[in-house]
Amino acid sequence: MTTDARIEPELDLVLEKKETLADGVVQLTLRDPAGGDLPAWEPGAHVDLVLTGELTRQYSLCGDPAERSVLQVAVLREPAGRGGSAHVHDVLAEGDTVRVRGPRNHFALVEAPRYLFLAGGIGITPILPMIAAAEAAGAEWRLVYGGRTRASMAFRDRLEQRYPDRVEVRPQDETGLLDLAALLGEPAAGTAVYCCGPEPLLAAVEERCAVWPAGSLHLERFAPKAGADDGPREAFEVELAQTGTILTVPAERSILDVVEEAGVGILSSCREGTCGTCETGVLEGVPDHRDSVLTADEQAQNDAMMICVSRSCSARLVLDL
């Protein structure tokens, strides 16, 4: 999974259309002002919107990957958020220029004969292009879509009208929480489970799928997994392989902070181990993975790490920087 964290498309796009999809949800349609094709992407990908010098946020692409002229994201207003969604809802206007970084994909759709898609609220956004891809491939699939109310569930009408036999809409105020015991109680070989939504849903699905065949479950988080950053905080060294520079990472600082202070340019965004922007190759040493992006199998390979949060189990790490 080694990735050069310093190379990634970055474009200034025009906000062509901003429309309300549901209570508290707007969709942004972004286009190249010169009319050129935009970077290719696959279902599950997300982009960074660089909203201001201090606000960069990640949003899943929810359009059609074959439509190269636009990128589309849907944004939920988060009243208790850190300002990103409020900026999108209250400040961004049609005609504005928005810097877009990416796409990147840590939630790729694997080939499978059957899919169970579980979406909670705005977590429906990365699932939309996955459903289209599964349908085009002739795979069996089912979507169970939960939300607070019907009015809050973006894309609900489109999904119910297009796939009436495969989509189950479960507003919490009508049907309660998703019945995960019924949905996931019996492990099903050959079924890929894809889930995106709020952390309580992700944690509950993860717990239910612990007895499923390895590799069955695929999650995407936009907030750190509970307990991800737990563990000892001790000083260690990092060696930057491309220059031989050796740096000390104190207990109270991140690798990213120390490397940036040394003058090495690293793309980063969330700084909490969820977006994957700062993924860096590991050449020697054993990382202490504290991200919420890599799967357990990917972490076990120890060939890449998110340097914004992860630390070291060994006295020194040699990084591909």
Coordinates of C-alpha atoms in Angstrom, one line a residue:
M1 CA 0.0 0.0 0.0
T2 CA 3.0 2.3 -0.1
T3 CA 2.0 5.7 -1.4
D4 CA 4.0 8.9 -2.0
A5 CA 2.1 11.2 0.3
R6 CA 3.5 14.3 -1.6
I7 CA 2.0 13.6 -5.0
E8 CA -1.8 14.0 -5.5
P9 CA -4.0 15.9 -7.9
E10 CA -5.1 19.4 -6.7
L11 CA -7.4 21.4 -8.8
D12 CA -9.3 24.7 -8.5
L13 CA -12.9 23.9 -9.6
V14 CA -16.0 26.0 -10.0
L15 CA -19.1 25.2 -7.9
E16 CA -21.6 24.9 -10.8
K17 CA -24.6 23.8 -8.7
K18 CA -25.6 23.7 -5.1
E19 CA -28.9 22.0 -4.3
T20 CA -30.7 20.8 -1.2
L21 CA -31.3 17.0 -1.2
A22 CA -32.8 16.5 2.2
D23 CA -33.1 18.2 5.6
G24 CA -29.6 19.4 6.4
V25 CA -28.0 18.0 3.2
V26 CA -26.7 19.8 0.2
Q27 CA -25.1 18.4 -3.0
L28 CA -22.2 20.2 -4.7
T29 CA -21.5 19.8 -8.4
L30 CA -18.0 20.9 -9.2
R31 CA -16.6 21.5 -12.7
D32 CA -13.3 22.4 -14.3
P33 CA -13.7 26.1 -15.4
A34 CA -11.9 25.3 -18.6
G35 CA -14.2 22.4 -19.3
G36 CA -11.5 19.7 -19.1
D37 CA -11.9 16.2 -17.8
L38 CA -11.4 15.7 -14.1
P39 CA -9.3 12.9 -12.4
A40 CA -10.7 9.4 -12.8
W41 CA -12.1 7.7 -9.7
E42 CA -13.8 4.5 -8.6
P43 CA -16.7 3.8 -6.2
G44 CA -15.7 4.5 -2.6
A45 CA -13.3 7.4 -3.4
H46 CA -13.4 10.7 -1.6
V47 CA -11.8 14.1 -2.1
D48 CA -10.6 16.9 0.1
L49 CA -12.4 20.3 -0.2
V50 CA -9.9 23.0 0.8
L51 CA -12.5 25.5 2.1
T52 CA -10.2 28.0 3.8
G53 CA -6.6 28.0 5.0
E54 CA -7.7 26.3 8.2
L55 CA -10.7 24.2 6.9
T56 CA -10.0 21.1 4.8
R57 CA -12.7 18.4 4.9
Q58 CA -13.2 15.0 3.3
Y59 CA -16.3 14.1 1.4
S60 CA -17.2 10.9 -0.5
L61 CA -17.8 11.2 -4.2
C62 CA -21.5 10.3 -5.0
G63 CA -21.8 10.8 -8.7
D64 CA -21.1 8.6 -11.7
P65 CA -17.4 7.7 -12.2
A66 CA -18.0 7.6 -16.0
E67 CA -18.9 11.3 -15.9
R68 CA -15.5 12.9 -16.1
S69 CA -16.7 16.5 -16.5
V70 CA -18.0 16.9 -12.9
L71 CA -17.4 15.8 -9.3
Q72 CA -20.3 15.6 -6.9
V73 CA -20.3 15.4 -3.1
A74 CA -23.2 15.6 -0.6
V75 CA -22.6 17.4 2.7
L76 CA -24.6 17.1 6.0
R77 CA -24.7 20.1 8.2
E78 CA -23.2 19.1 11.5
P79 CA -24.3 21.5 14.2
A80 CA -21.7 20.2 16.6
G81 CA -19.0 20.0 14.0
R82 CA -15.7 21.9 13.6
G83 CA -17.0 24.4 11.0
G84 CA -16.5 22.6 7.7
S85 CA -20.1 21.7 7.0
A86 CA -21.3 25.2 8.2
H87 CA -18.9 26.8 5.7
V88 CA -20.3 24.6 2.9
H89 CA -23.9 25.3 3.8
D90 CA -23.7 29.0 4.7
V91 CA -20.7 30.4 2.8
L92 CA -20.1 28.5 -0.5
A93 CA -22.2 29.8 -3.4
E94 CA -22.6 28.8 -7.0
G95 CA -19.8 30.3 -9.0
D96 CA -17.3 30.1 -6.2
T97 CA -13.9 28.5 -6.8
V98 CA -13.1 25.5 -4.6
R99 CA -9.8 23.8 -4.3
V100 CA -10.2 20.0 -4.6
R101 CA -7.5 17.5 -3.6
G102 CA -7.6 13.9 -4.6
P103 CA -9.5 11.6 -5.3
R104 CA -8.2 8.9 -3.0
N105 CA -9.8 5.6 -2.2
H106 CA -9.5 3.5 1.0
F107 CA -13.0 2.1 0.6
A108 CA -12.7 0.3 -2.8
L109 CA -15.4 -2.0 -4.0
V110 CA -14.0 -5.6 -4.2
E111 CA -15.4 -8.1 -6.6
A112 CA -18.0 -10.4 -5.0
P113 CA -21.0 -12.4 -6.1
R114 CA -23.2 -10.7 -3.4
Y115 CA -23.1 -7.4 -1.5
L116 CA -24.9 -6.2 1.6
F117 CA -24.8 -2.4 1.8
L118 CA -25.6 -0.8 5.1
A119 CA -25.8 3.0 5.2
G120 CA -26.5 5.4 8.1
G121 CA -27.5 8.9 7.2
I122 CA -25.0 10.7 5.0
G123 CA -23.1 7.4 4.9
I124 CA -25.2 6.7 1.8
T125 CA -22.9 8.9 -0.3
P126 CA -20.1 6.4 -1.1
I127 CA -22.6 3.6 -1.4
L128 CA -24.4 5.1 -4.3
P129 CA -21.7 4.5 -7.0
M130 CA -21.1 1.1 -5.4
I131 CA -24.7 0.1 -6.0
A132 CA -24.5 1.2 -9.6
A133 CA -21.3 -0.8 -10.1
A134 CA -22.8 -3.9 -8.4
E135 CA -25.9 -3.6 -10.6
A136 CA -23.8 -3.2 -13.8
A137 CA -21.7 -6.3 -12.8
G138 CA -24.8 -8.4 -12.4
A139 CA -24.1 -9.1 -8.8
E140 CA -26.7 -9.8 -6.1
W141 CA -27.0 -6.9 -3.7
R142 CA -29.2 -5.4 -1.0
L143 CA -29.2 -2.0 0.6
V144 CA -30.5 -1.3 4.1
Y145 CA -30.6 2.5 4.6
G146 CA -31.2 4.0 8.0
G147 CA -31.7 7.6 9.0
R148 CA -33.3 9.9 11.6
T149 CA -36.4 10.6 9.5
R150 CA -37.4 10.1 5.9
A151 CA -37.0 13.8 5.2
S152 CA -33.3 13.6 6.4
M153 CA -32.4 10.8 4.1
A154 CA -30.6 12.0 0.9
F155 CA -31.2 10.1 -2.3
R156 CA -34.0 8.1 -0.7
D157 CA -36.6 8.8 -3.5
R158 CA -34.1 8.0 -6.2
L159 CA -33.1 4.7 -4.7
E160 CA -36.6 3.5 -3.9
Q161 CA -37.9 4.3 -7.4
R162 CA -34.9 2.8 -9.2
Y163 CA -34.4 -0.3 -7.1
P164 CA -37.8 -1.0 -5.3
D165 CA -37.0 -4.7 -4.7
R166 CA -33.4 -4.2 -3.4
V167 CA -33.6 -1.1 -1.2
E168 CA -35.0 -1.1 2.4
V169 CA -35.5 2.4 3.9
R170 CA -35.5 2.4 7.7
P171 CA -36.1 5.8 9.3
Q172 CA -35.4 5.6 13.0
D173 CA -38.5 7.5 14.0
E174 CA -40.6 4.9 12.3
T175 CA -38.7 1.6 12.7
G176 CA -36.1 2.1 15.3
L177 CA -32.4 1.3 14.9
L178 CA -31.3 -1.1 12.2
D179 CA -31.8 -4.8 13.2
L180 CA -28.2 -5.8 12.9
A181 CA -28.9 -9.2 14.6
A182 CA -31.2 -10.1 11.7
L183 CA -29.0 -8.6 9.0
L184 CA -25.7 -10.0 10.2
G185 CA -26.5 -12.8 12.6
E186 CA -25.6 -15.6 10.2
P187 CA -22.2 -15.2 8.4
A188 CA -22.6 -15.5 4.7
A189 CA -19.6 -16.8 2.6
G190 CA -19.2 -14.8 -0.6
T191 CA -21.1 -11.7 0.7
A192 CA -19.1 -8.5 1.0
V193 CA -20.6 -6.2 3.6
Y194 CA -20.1 -2.4 3.0
C195 CA -21.0 0.0 5.8
C196 CA -20.7 3.8 6.1
G197 CA -22.4 6.0 8.7
P198 CA -22.0 7.3 12.3
E199 CA -19.5 5.7 14.6
P200 CA -22.1 3.8 16.8
L201 CA -23.4 2.0 13.6
L202 CA -19.8 1.2 12.4
A203 CA -18.8 -0.2 15.8
A204 CA -21.9 -2.3 16.1
V205 CA -21.5 -3.7 12.6
E206 CA -17.8 -4.4 13.2
E207 CA -18.7 -6.3 16.3
R208 CA -21.4 -8.4 14.5
C209 CA -19.1 -9.2 11.6
A210 CA -16.2 -10.4 13.9
V211 CA -17.4 -14.0 13.2
W212 CA -17.8 -13.5 9.5
P213 CA -15.1 -14.8 7.0
A214 CA -12.0 -12.7 7.0
G215 CA -12.2 -9.8 4.6
S216 CA -16.0 -9.8 4.5
L217 CA -16.5 -6.4 6.1
H218 CA -15.5 -3.0 4.6
L219 CA -15.9 0.2 6.6
E220 CA -15.2 3.8 6.0
R221 CA -14.8 6.3 8.9
F222 CA -14.7 10.1 8.9
A223 CA -14.2 10.2 12.6
P224 CA -11.5 8.3 14.6
K225 CA -12.4 4.8 15.8
A226 CA -13.0 4.7 19.5
G227 CA -9.7 3.9 21.3
A228 CA -7.6 4.1 18.1
D229 CA -5.1 6.5 19.7
D230 CA -4.9 4.6 23.0
G231 CA -1.5 3.2 24.0
P232 CA 1.9 4.3 25.3
R233 CA 3.4 7.6 24.1
E234 CA 7.2 7.3 24.1
A235 CA 9.9 9.0 22.1
F236 CA 11.4 7.3 19.1
E237 CA 13.4 8.1 16.0
V238 CA 12.5 8.3 12.4
E239 CA 15.0 8.1 9.5
L240 CA 14.0 9.8 6.3
A241 CA 15.4 7.3 3.7
Q242 CA 15.8 9.7 0.8
T243 CA 18.2 12.0 2.7
G244 CA 19.3 9.9 5.7
T245 CA 18.1 12.6 8.1
I246 CA 17.3 11.2 11.6
L247 CA 14.7 13.0 13.7
T248 CA 13.5 12.4 17.2
V249 CA 9.7 12.2 17.7
P250 CA 8.9 13.2 21.3
A251 CA 6.1 11.6 23.3
E252 CA 3.9 14.6 23.0
R253 CA 4.3 15.2 19.2
S254 CA 3.4 13.4 16.0
I255 CA 5.7 12.1 13.3
L256 CA 3.9 14.5 10.9
D257 CA 4.6 17.5 13.1
V258 CA 8.3 16.7 13.4
V259 CA 8.8 15.9 9.7
E260 CA 7.0 19.2 8.7
E261 CA 9.2 21.1 11.1
A262 CA 12.2 19.6 9.5
G263 CA 11.1 21.2 6.2
V264 CA 9.7 18.1 4.4
G265 CA 6.5 18.8 2.5
I266 CA 3.8 16.3 3.4
L267 CA 0.2 16.5 2.2
S268 CA -2.1 16.1 5.2
S269 CA -5.7 17.0 6.0
C270 CA -7.6 15.5 8.9
R271 CA -4.6 15.0 11.3
E272 CA -6.7 12.4 13.2
G273 CA -6.0 9.2 11.1
T274 CA -9.2 9.1 9.1
C275 CA -8.6 10.6 5.6
G276 CA -5.5 8.7 4.4
T277 CA -3.8 11.8 2.9
C278 CA -0.5 11.5 4.9
E279 CA -0.1 7.7 4.1
T280 CA 3.7 7.1 4.1
G281 CA 5.7 4.1 3.1
V282 CA 7.6 2.2 5.9
L283 CA 10.9 0.7 4.9
E284 CA 12.2 -0.6 8.3
G285 CA 10.8 -0.8 11.8
V286 CA 7.4 -1.7 13.2
P287 CA 4.7 1.0 13.2
D288 CA 2.2 1.4 16.1
H289 CA -0.8 1.8 13.9
R290 CA -3.4 4.2 15.4
D291 CA -5.3 5.2 12.3
S292 CA -8.9 4.5 11.4
V293 CA -8.2 3.9 7.7
L294 CA -6.2 0.7 7.1
T295 CA -7.7 -2.7 7.7
A296 CA -6.2 -5.0 10.2
D297 CA -4.6 -7.0 7.4
E298 CA -3.2 -3.8 5.9
Q299 CA -1.8 -2.7 9.2
A300 CA -0.2 -6.1 9.7
Q301 CA 1.8 -5.7 6.5
N302 CA 3.6 -2.8 8.2
D303 CA 4.6 -1.3 4.8
A304 CA 2.6 2.0 5.2
M305 CA 1.3 4.2 8.0
M306 CA -0.6 7.4 8.7
I307 CA 2.0 9.6 10.2
C308 CA -0.4 12.1 11.7
V309 CA -1.4 9.7 14.5
S310 CA 0.5 6.4 14.3
R311 CA 3.7 6.0 16.3
S312 CA 6.4 3.3 16.6
C313 CA 6.8 -0.1 18.3
S314 CA 10.5 -0.1 17.5
A315 CA 13.2 2.4 18.5
R316 CA 13.5 3.7 14.9
L317 CA 11.3 3.7 11.8
V318 CA 12.8 4.2 8.4
L319 CA 10.2 6.1 6.2
D320 CA 10.1 6.5 2.5
L321 CA 10.6 10.3 2.7

